[in-house]
Coordinates of C-alpha atoms in Angstrom, one line a residue:
X1 CA -12.9 9.6 -84.2
X2 CA -14.4 9.2 -87.8
X3 CA -18.0 8.2 -88.4
X4 CA -16.7 6.6 -91.6
X5 CA -14.4 4.4 -89.5
X6 CA -17.4 3.5 -87.3
X7 CA -19.0 1.9 -90.3
X8 CA -16.2 0.6 -92.5
X9 CA -13.0 0.0 -90.6
X10 CA -11.7 -3.5 -90.1
X11 CA -13.9 -5.1 -92.8
X12 CA -13.8 -5.4 -96.6
X13 CA -16.5 -7.5 -98.3
X14 CA -15.2 -10.6 -99.9
X15 CA -16.5 -13.4 -102.2
X16 CA -18.3 -15.3 -103.2
X17 CA -21.3 -13.1 -102.1
X18 CA -19.5 -9.9 -100.9
X19 CA -21.9 -9.2 -98.0
X20 CA -21.9 -5.5 -97.0
X21 CA -22.7 -6.3 -93.3
X22 CA -20.1 -8.2 -91.4
X23 CA -21.0 -11.9 -91.6
X24 CA -21.5 -13.9 -88.4
X25 CA -19.1 -16.8 -88.7
X26 CA -20.7 -18.9 -86.0
X27 CA -18.1 -21.6 -85.6
X28 CA -15.9 -22.9 -82.9
X29 CA -13.1 -24.4 -85.0
X30 CA -11.4 -24.1 -88.4
X31 CA -10.2 -26.7 -90.8
X32 CA -6.5 -26.3 -91.4
X33 CA -5.2 -26.6 -95.0
X34 CA -2.5 -29.1 -93.9
X35 CA -0.7 -30.5 -90.9
X36 CA 2.1 -28.0 -91.5
X37 CA -0.3 -25.1 -91.4
X38 CA -1.8 -26.4 -88.1
X39 CA 1.6 -26.8 -86.5
X40 CA 2.7 -23.3 -87.5
X41 CA -0.4 -21.6 -86.4
X42 CA -0.3 -23.3 -83.0
X43 CA 3.4 -22.4 -82.7
X44 CA 2.3 -18.8 -83.6
X45 CA 4.7 -18.5 -86.4
X46 CA 1.9 -18.2 -89.0
X47 CA -1.2 -16.1 -88.6
X48 CA -4.6 -17.7 -88.7
X49 CA -7.6 -18.8 -86.6
X50 CA -7.2 -22.0 -84.6
X51 CA -10.1 -21.9 -82.2
X52 CA -12.8 -19.3 -81.4
X53 CA -11.7 -19.0 -77.8
X54 CA -8.7 -17.0 -79.0
X55 CA -9.9 -15.6 -82.3
X56 CA -12.7 -15.5 -84.8
X57 CA -13.1 -13.6 -88.1
X58 CA -16.3 -11.7 -86.9
X59 CA -14.7 -10.9 -83.5
X60 CA -11.5 -9.8 -85.3
X61 CA -13.5 -7.1 -87.2
X62 CA -14.8 -5.7 -83.9
X63 CA -11.3 -5.7 -82.5
X64 CA -9.8 -3.9 -85.5
X65 CA -12.6 -1.4 -85.6
X66 CA -12.3 -0.4 -81.9
X67 CA -8.5 -0.3 -82.2
X68 CA -8.8 2.2 -85.0
X69 CA -11.4 4.3 -83.3
X70 CA -9.2 4.5 -80.2
X71 CA -6.0 5.1 -82.1
X72 CA -4.4 1.8 -80.9
X73 CA -2.3 -0.8 -82.7
X74 CA -4.3 -3.9 -81.6
X75 CA -7.3 -4.9 -79.6
X76 CA -8.7 -8.0 -77.8
X77 CA -12.4 -8.6 -77.4
X78 CA -13.7 -10.3 -74.3
X79 CA -17.0 -11.6 -72.9
X80 CA -17.6 -8.6 -70.7
X81 CA -16.1 -5.3 -69.7
X82 CA -15.2 -6.8 -66.3
X83 CA -13.1 -9.5 -68.0
X84 CA -11.4 -6.8 -70.2
X85 CA -10.3 -4.9 -67.1
X86 CA -9.2 -8.1 -65.3
X87 CA -7.2 -9.5 -68.3
X88 CA -5.5 -6.1 -68.9
X89 CA -4.4 -5.9 -65.3
X90 CA -3.4 -9.5 -64.9
X91 CA -1.2 -9.3 -68.0
X92 CA 0.6 -6.3 -66.4
X93 CA 0.9 -7.8 -63.0
X94 CA 2.3 -11.1 -64.1
X95 CA 3.7 -13.6 -61.6
X96 CA 4.4 -12.8 -58.0
X97 CA 8.0 -12.1 -57.0
X98 CA 8.1 -15.0 -54.7
X99 CA 7.3 -17.5 -57.5
X100 CA 9.7 -15.9 -59.9
X101 CA 12.5 -16.2 -57.3
X102 CA 11.7 -19.9 -56.9
X103 CA 9.9 -19.5 -53.5
X104 CA 7.0 -21.6 -52.3
X105 CA 4.4 -18.8 -52.3
X106 CA 2.6 -18.6 -55.6
X107 CA 1.0 -15.3 -55.2
X108 CA 1.3 -11.7 -56.4
X109 CA 3.5 -10.5 -53.5
X110 CA 5.3 -7.3 -54.3
X111 CA 3.2 -6.4 -57.3
X112 CA 1.1 -3.2 -57.0
X113 CA -1.6 -1.3 -58.8
X114 CA -2.3 2.3 -58.0
X115 CA -5.9 3.1 -58.8
X116 CA -8.3 6.1 -58.4
X117 CA -10.9 6.0 -55.6
X118 CA -13.4 7.0 -58.3
X119 CA -14.1 3.7 -60.0
X120 CA -17.1 1.6 -61.0
X121 CA -18.2 -0.7 -58.1
X122 CA -17.5 -3.9 -60.0
X123 CA -13.9 -2.8 -60.7
X124 CA -13.6 -2.0 -57.0
X125 CA -14.8 -5.5 -56.1
X126 CA -12.1 -7.0 -58.5
X127 CA -9.3 -4.9 -57.0
X128 CA -10.2 -5.0 -53.3
X129 CA -11.5 -8.6 -53.0
X130 CA -10.3 -10.9 -55.9
X131 CA -6.9 -9.3 -56.4
X132 CA -6.4 -9.3 -52.7
X133 CA -7.0 -13.1 -52.8
X134 CA -4.2 -13.3 -55.4
X135 CA -1.9 -11.3 -53.1
X136 CA -1.7 -8.2 -55.3
X137 CA -1.5 -4.9 -53.5
X138 CA -3.8 -2.1 -54.6
X139 CA -3.5 1.4 -53.3
X140 CA -6.2 4.0 -54.0
X141 CA -5.8 7.8 -54.4
X142 CA -8.1 10.7 -55.2
X143 CA -7.7 11.0 -59.0
X144 CA -7.5 14.8 -58.7
X145 CA -4.6 14.8 -56.2
X146 CA -1.4 14.6 -58.3
X147 CA 0.8 14.6 -55.2
X148 CA -1.1 11.5 -54.0
X149 CA -0.4 9.8 -57.4
X150 CA 3.4 10.6 -57.1
X151 CA 3.5 9.3 -53.5
X152 CA 1.7 6.1 -54.3
X153 CA 3.7 4.9 -57.3
X154 CA 6.6 2.8 -56.3
X155 CA 9.2 0.5 -58.0
X156 CA 6.7 -2.3 -57.5
X157 CA 3.8 -0.5 -59.3
X158 CA 2.8 -2.4 -62.5
X159 CA -0.2 -0.3 -63.5
X160 CA -2.0 2.9 -62.9
X161 CA -5.8 2.7 -63.4
X162 CA -8.5 5.3 -63.7
X163 CA -11.6 6.2 -65.7
X164 CA -11.8 8.9 -68.3
X165 CA -15.2 9.9 -67.0
X166 CA -15.9 8.6 -63.6
X167 CA -18.8 6.4 -62.7
X168 CA -21.1 7.7 -61.2
X169 CA -20.1 11.3 -60.6
X170 CA -18.9 12.2 -64.1
X171 CA -15.6 13.7 -62.9
X172 CA -12.8 14.3 -65.4
X173 CA -9.3 13.5 -64.2
X174 CA -6.3 15.3 -65.7
X175 CA -5.0 12.2 -67.6
X176 CA -2.0 13.9 -69.2
X177 CA -0.7 15.0 -65.8
X178 CA -1.3 11.5 -64.3
X179 CA 0.2 9.8 -67.3
X180 CA 3.4 11.9 -67.0
X181 CA 3.8 10.8 -63.3
X182 CA 3.3 7.1 -64.3
X183 CA 5.6 7.2 -67.3
X184 CA 8.3 9.0 -65.3
X185 CA 8.2 6.0 -63.0
X186 CA 8.2 3.5 -65.9
X187 CA 4.6 2.4 -65.3
X188 CA 1.9 2.0 -68.0
X189 CA -1.5 3.7 -67.7
X190 CA -4.8 1.9 -68.1
X191 CA -7.9 4.0 -68.7
X192 CA -11.5 2.8 -68.7
X193 CA -13.1 4.8 -71.5
X194 CA -16.6 3.2 -71.2
X195 CA -18.5 6.4 -70.4
X196 CA -16.7 8.6 -72.8
X197 CA -16.2 6.3 -75.8
X198 CA -13.9 7.4 -78.6
X199 CA -16.7 9.7 -79.8
X200 CA -15.9 12.1 -76.9
X201 CA -12.4 11.2 -75.8
X202 CA -9.5 9.1 -77.0
X203 CA -7.3 8.4 -74.0
X204 CA -4.3 7.3 -76.0
X205 CA -3.9 10.8 -77.4
X206 CA -3.7 12.0 -73.7
X207 CA -1.2 9.5 -72.4
X208 CA -2.9 6.2 -71.9
X209 CA -1.1 3.0 -72.9
X210 CA -4.1 0.6 -72.6
X211 CA -7.8 1.4 -73.0
X212 CA -10.6 -0.8 -71.8
X213 CA -14.3 -0.7 -72.5
X214 CA -17.4 -2.4 -71.4
X215 CA -18.7 -2.6 -74.9
X216 CA -22.0 -3.7 -73.3
X217 CA -22.7 0.0 -72.8
X218 CA -22.4 2.8 -75.4
X219 CA -20.5 0.8 -78.0
X220 CA -23.4 -1.5 -78.3
X221 CA -26.0 1.0 -77.2
X222 CA -29.0 -1.4 -77.1
X223 CA -28.5 -3.1 -73.7
X224 CA -28.9 -6.6 -75.2
X225 CA -25.3 -8.0 -75.4
X226 CA -22.4 -8.3 -72.9
X227 CA -19.0 -7.6 -74.4
X228 CA -15.6 -6.0 -73.5
X229 CA -12.6 -4.7 -75.4
X230 CA -9.1 -3.8 -74.5
X231 CA -7.0 -1.7 -76.8
X232 CA -3.2 -1.7 -76.9
X233 CA -1.8 1.7 -77.7
X234 CA 1.6 0.2 -78.6
X235 CA 3.2 3.2 -76.8
X236 CA 4.8 1.6 -73.7
X237 CA 8.4 0.3 -74.1
X238 CA 8.4 -2.9 -72.2
X239 CA 11.8 -3.8 -73.6
X240 CA 13.3 -0.8 -71.7
X241 CA 13.3 -2.9 -68.5
X242 CA 13.2 -6.6 -69.3
X243 CA 13.7 -7.6 -65.7
X244 CA 10.5 -5.7 -64.7
X245 CA 8.5 -6.9 -67.7
X246 CA 9.7 -10.5 -67.8
X247 CA 6.3 -11.7 -69.2
X248 CA 6.8 -9.5 -72.3
X249 CA 10.5 -8.9 -72.7
X250 CA 12.0 -12.1 -71.3
X251 CA 12.5 -15.5 -72.8
X252 CA 9.4 -17.7 -72.2
X253 CA 9.4 -21.4 -72.6
X254 CA 5.8 -21.3 -73.7
X255 CA 6.8 -19.7 -77.0
X256 CA 10.0 -21.7 -77.6
X257 CA 8.4 -23.7 -80.4
X258 CA 8.7 -20.6 -82.6
X259 CA 12.0 -19.4 -81.3
X260 CA 13.1 -18.5 -84.8
X261 CA 10.5 -15.8 -84.8
X262 CA 11.8 -14.5 -81.5
X263 CA 11.7 -16.0 -78.1
X264 CA 10.1 -12.9 -76.4
X265 CA 6.8 -11.4 -77.2
X266 CA 8.3 -8.0 -77.8
X267 CA 10.7 -9.6 -80.4
X268 CA 7.8 -11.4 -82.1
X269 CA 5.1 -8.8 -82.0
X270 CA 6.8 -5.5 -81.5
X271 CA 4.3 -2.7 -80.5
X272 CA 1.5 -5.3 -80.4
X273 CA 3.3 -7.4 -77.7
X274 CA 0.9 -6.6 -74.9
X275 CA -2.2 -7.5 -76.9
X276 CA -0.5 -10.7 -78.0
X277 CA 0.2 -11.6 -74.3
X278 CA -3.4 -11.0 -73.4
X279 CA -4.7 -13.1 -76.3
X280 CA -2.2 -16.0 -76.2
X281 CA -2.0 -16.4 -72.4
X282 CA -4.9 -14.9 -70.5
X283 CA -7.7 -15.1 -73.0
X284 CA -6.5 -18.6 -74.0
X285 CA -6.0 -19.9 -70.5
X286 CA -8.9 -18.2 -68.7
X287 CA -11.4 -18.4 -71.6
X288 CA -13.6 -15.2 -71.4
X289 CA -14.1 -15.2 -75.1
X290 CA -16.6 -13.1 -77.0
X291 CA -18.9 -15.0 -79.3
X292 CA -19.2 -14.2 -83.0
X293 CA -22.9 -13.4 -82.6
X294 CA -22.2 -11.0 -79.7
X295 CA -19.5 -9.3 -81.7
X296 CA -22.0 -8.7 -84.6
X297 CA -24.4 -7.1 -82.2
X298 CA -21.8 -4.7 -80.9
X299 CA -20.6 -3.9 -84.4
X300 CA -24.2 -2.8 -85.3
X301 CA -24.1 -0.4 -82.4
X302 CA -20.7 1.0 -83.2
X303 CA -22.0 2.0 -86.7
X304 CA -24.2 4.7 -85.1
X305 CA -22.0 5.5 -82.1
X306 CA -21.2 9.1 -83.0
X307 CA -24.8 10.0 -83.7
X308 CA -26.1 8.4 -80.5
X309 CA -23.5 9.8 -78.2
X310 CA -24.2 13.3 -79.5
X311 CA -27.9 13.0 -78.8
X312 CA -27.3 11.4 -75.4
X313 CA -25.1 14.3 -74.5
X314 CA -27.6 16.9 -75.7
X315 CA -30.4 15.3 -73.6
X316 CA -28.1 15.0 -70.6
X317 CA -27.2 18.6 -70.6
X318 CA -30.8 19.6 -70.7
X319 CA -31.7 17.3 -67.8
X320 CA -28.7 18.3 -65.7
X321 CA -29.5 22.0 -66.1
X322 CA -33.1 21.4 -65.0
X323 CA -32.1 19.3 -62.0
X324 CA -29.6 22.0 -60.9
X325 CA -32.4 24.4 -60.3
X326 CA -34.8 22.0 -58.7
X327 CA -35.3 22.5 -54.9
X328 CA -35.5 18.8 -54.2
X329 CA -32.0 18.3 -55.6
X330 CA -29.0 19.4 -53.5
X331 CA -26.3 18.9 -56.1
X332 CA -25.9 17.8 -59.7
X333 CA -22.7 16.1 -60.6
X334 CA -22.3 16.9 -64.3
X335 CA -19.4 18.9 -65.7
X336 CA -21.8 21.1 -67.7
X337 CA -23.4 22.3 -64.4
X338 CA -20.1 22.5 -62.6
X339 CA -18.9 25.1 -65.1
X340 CA -21.1 27.7 -63.4
X341 CA -20.8 26.4 -59.8
X342 CA -17.1 25.9 -59.6
X343 CA -15.3 27.3 -62.7
X344 CA -11.8 26.7 -61.2
X345 CA -12.4 22.9 -60.7
X346 CA -10.1 20.4 -62.4
X347 CA -13.1 18.8 -64.1
X348 CA -14.0 22.2 -65.6
X349 CA -10.5 22.8 -66.9
X350 CA -10.2 19.3 -68.4
X351 CA -13.7 19.7 -69.9
X352 CA -12.7 22.9 -71.7
X353 CA -9.3 21.5 -72.8
X354 CA -10.0 17.8 -73.7
X355 CA -13.7 17.3 -74.2
X356 CA -14.9 19.7 -76.9
X357 CA -18.0 17.5 -77.6
X358 CA -19.1 17.3 -73.9
X359 CA -18.7 14.9 -71.1
X360 CA -21.3 12.3 -71.8
X361 CA -24.7 11.4 -70.5
X362 CA -24.1 9.3 -67.3
X363 CA -24.0 11.4 -64.2
X364 CA -25.4 11.6 -60.7
X365 CA -27.3 14.0 -58.5
X366 CA -28.0 14.1 -54.8
X367 CA -31.5 14.3 -53.4
X368 CA -32.2 17.1 -50.9
X369 CA -33.1 14.6 -48.2
X370 CA -31.7 13.4 -44.9
X371 CA -31.8 9.6 -45.0
X372 CA -31.4 9.4 -41.3
X373 CA -34.6 11.3 -40.7
X374 CA -36.3 10.0 -43.8
X375 CA -34.8 6.6 -44.8
X376 CA -37.5 6.0 -47.4
X377 CA -36.8 9.1 -49.5
X378 CA -34.6 7.3 -52.1
X379 CA -37.0 4.4 -52.5
X380 CA -40.0 6.6 -52.9
X381 CA -38.3 8.7 -55.6
X382 CA -37.0 5.7 -57.6
X383 CA -40.3 3.8 -57.4
X384 CA -42.2 6.9 -58.6
X385 CA -40.3 7.0 -61.9
X386 CA -42.0 5.8 -65.0
X387 CA -39.9 6.6 -68.1
X388 CA -36.6 5.9 -66.3
X389 CA -35.9 2.2 -65.8
X390 CA -34.3 0.9 -62.6
X391 CA -31.4 -1.3 -63.9
X392 CA -27.7 -1.9 -63.2
X393 CA -26.8 -1.1 -66.8
X394 CA -26.0 2.2 -68.5
X395 CA -25.3 3.5 -72.0
X396 CA -28.7 2.2 -73.4
X397 CA -31.0 4.0 -75.7
X398 CA -33.4 4.1 -72.8
X399 CA -33.0 6.3 -69.8
X400 CA -31.9 4.4 -66.7
X401 CA -31.6 5.0 -63.0
X402 CA -29.8 3.3 -60.2
X403 CA -28.9 3.9 -56.6
X404 CA -25.1 3.3 -56.3
X405 CA -25.0 2.9 -52.5
X406 CA -27.5 0.0 -52.7
X407 CA -26.6 -1.4 -56.1
X408 CA -23.4 -1.0 -58.2
X409 CA -21.3 0.3 -55.3
X410 CA -23.0 -1.6 -52.5
X411 CA -20.0 -3.8 -51.6
X412 CA -17.8 -0.8 -51.0
X413 CA -17.6 0.4 -47.4
X414 CA -19.2 3.7 -46.4
X415 CA -15.7 5.1 -46.1
X416 CA -14.8 3.9 -49.6
X417 CA -18.0 5.4 -51.0
X418 CA -17.3 8.7 -49.2
X419 CA -13.8 8.8 -50.7
X420 CA -15.4 8.4 -54.1
X421 CA -17.9 11.2 -53.3
X422 CA -20.9 8.8 -53.3
X423 CA -23.6 9.6 -50.6
X424 CA -26.6 7.6 -49.5
X425 CA -28.7 10.1 -51.4
X426 CA -26.7 9.9 -54.7
X427 CA -28.8 8.8 -57.7
X428 CA -27.1 7.8 -60.9
X429 CA -28.8 8.4 -64.2
X430 CA -27.9 7.3 -67.8
X431 CA -29.8 9.6 -70.1
X432 CA -31.2 8.0 -73.2
X433 CA -32.5 9.1 -76.5
X434 CA -36.1 10.0 -75.5
X435 CA -37.5 13.5 -75.7
X436 CA -35.8 15.5 -72.9
X437 CA -39.2 17.1 -72.0
X438 CA -40.6 13.7 -71.2
X439 CA -37.5 12.8 -69.0
X440 CA -37.8 16.1 -67.1
X441 CA -41.5 15.6 -66.5
X442 CA -40.9 12.1 -65.2
X443 CA -38.2 13.4 -62.8
X444 CA -40.4 16.3 -61.7
X445 CA -43.2 14.1 -60.6
X446 CA -40.9 11.6 -58.8
X447 CA -39.1 14.5 -57.0
X448 CA -42.4 15.5 -55.5
X449 CA -42.1 12.4 -53.3
X450 CA -38.9 13.8 -51.6
X451 CA -40.0 15.2 -48.3
X452 CA -39.3 18.7 -47.0
X453 CA -37.5 20.1 -50.1
X454 CA -40.6 19.4 -52.2
X455 CA -43.2 20.6 -49.7
X456 CA -45.7 22.8 -51.5
X457 CA -44.3 22.2 -55.0
X458 CA -46.6 21.6 -57.9
X459 CA -45.7 20.5 -61.5
X460 CA -46.3 23.2 -64.1
X461 CA -45.8 23.1 -67.9
X462 CA -42.5 24.9 -67.5
X463 CA -41.2 22.7 -64.7
X464 CA -41.9 23.2 -61.0
X465 CA -43.5 26.0 -59.0
X466 CA -44.5 26.7 -55.4

């Protein structure tokens, strides 16, 4: 990723005033030069903006910038990270087989996603509840078990989904190996790159076909604006199996008005066909559009992304190293700590190979407490924090804390959380840009509330002592 691209890509100042900052074109609609222009734009035979639900000049700059940073051919911005994930998967899943065969059941029967157990709780809600309502099948595997990926992928699989850095345990899957399994089966790979950002990792370079972001997080960096982006790598050949990818490589009556430009999306848009499907069908029909003002807020954050992510990571490594030696902490889930504890782990190998700038600043640690004997331990610890803010967000300039079992992953069953490695004592932190010494001091005094393990501890200038 280039810091120059963070600031300049996707935008060239234009007259009459040549504003250096991307202008916010806060409009819902656009006057067409003529009836013929309007007709051609709606038929999608001529480029242009028709309505801000499907495109806006300010939003387009954000899309172009994130696409370039990720190394993709096109991007679509959405109103949240959750909607970016949903639209990406819906576009791949398409119609259920029963409907395509003319049956009465309008559901997703026969269409499958294979996903990692280790996913953000909101994504799990989408897959296990809403997609279940639609009739789609979702099978989960441990992201580090390549044999499990091979066994789970079937002819009905339409997407493989995983996170580049998992939320909340900061594990690193072997994306190239997983992508090879998916591609051998003719399945595209969707990677949520929210925690890494292109400043640390570019999934397309490691085999991803589609990248999604909650731009609310590090891309914005200020915690003030919801946004999502999905990036089309342009690498997956949907035309290789038109029957399987009917929505992209088959004739579609919806686009017949511009048949001279190609009746299929692949014929019309080539490598950008997937992004075109998301925009013209799912963004258009479901409507989770990103506003121009929100796009401008995210663009401001992207300009400083590389600098912020570097400082976030530096602070996180310092905090993780301190927590790893604290007697009130039983385990720290950060790759930098795992290097010493388990040097043969997959995460450690992937860290050394693919993450030269580190593995980010969102991670978890487990309190050295027994919640059955001391059910108030987690609550006491969190309520004692001062600098860390108890919120559901992450990727902010501020340091944040959450309790996954009670918050972001609360709708998962205990078995699902256990499969993801999340215990009742697991605490997630998103390390901000404050002085690391202040963060460590705040954690030290809060950890004194954890019974047994902290008995007899006192805070000293250098950390903790008995």
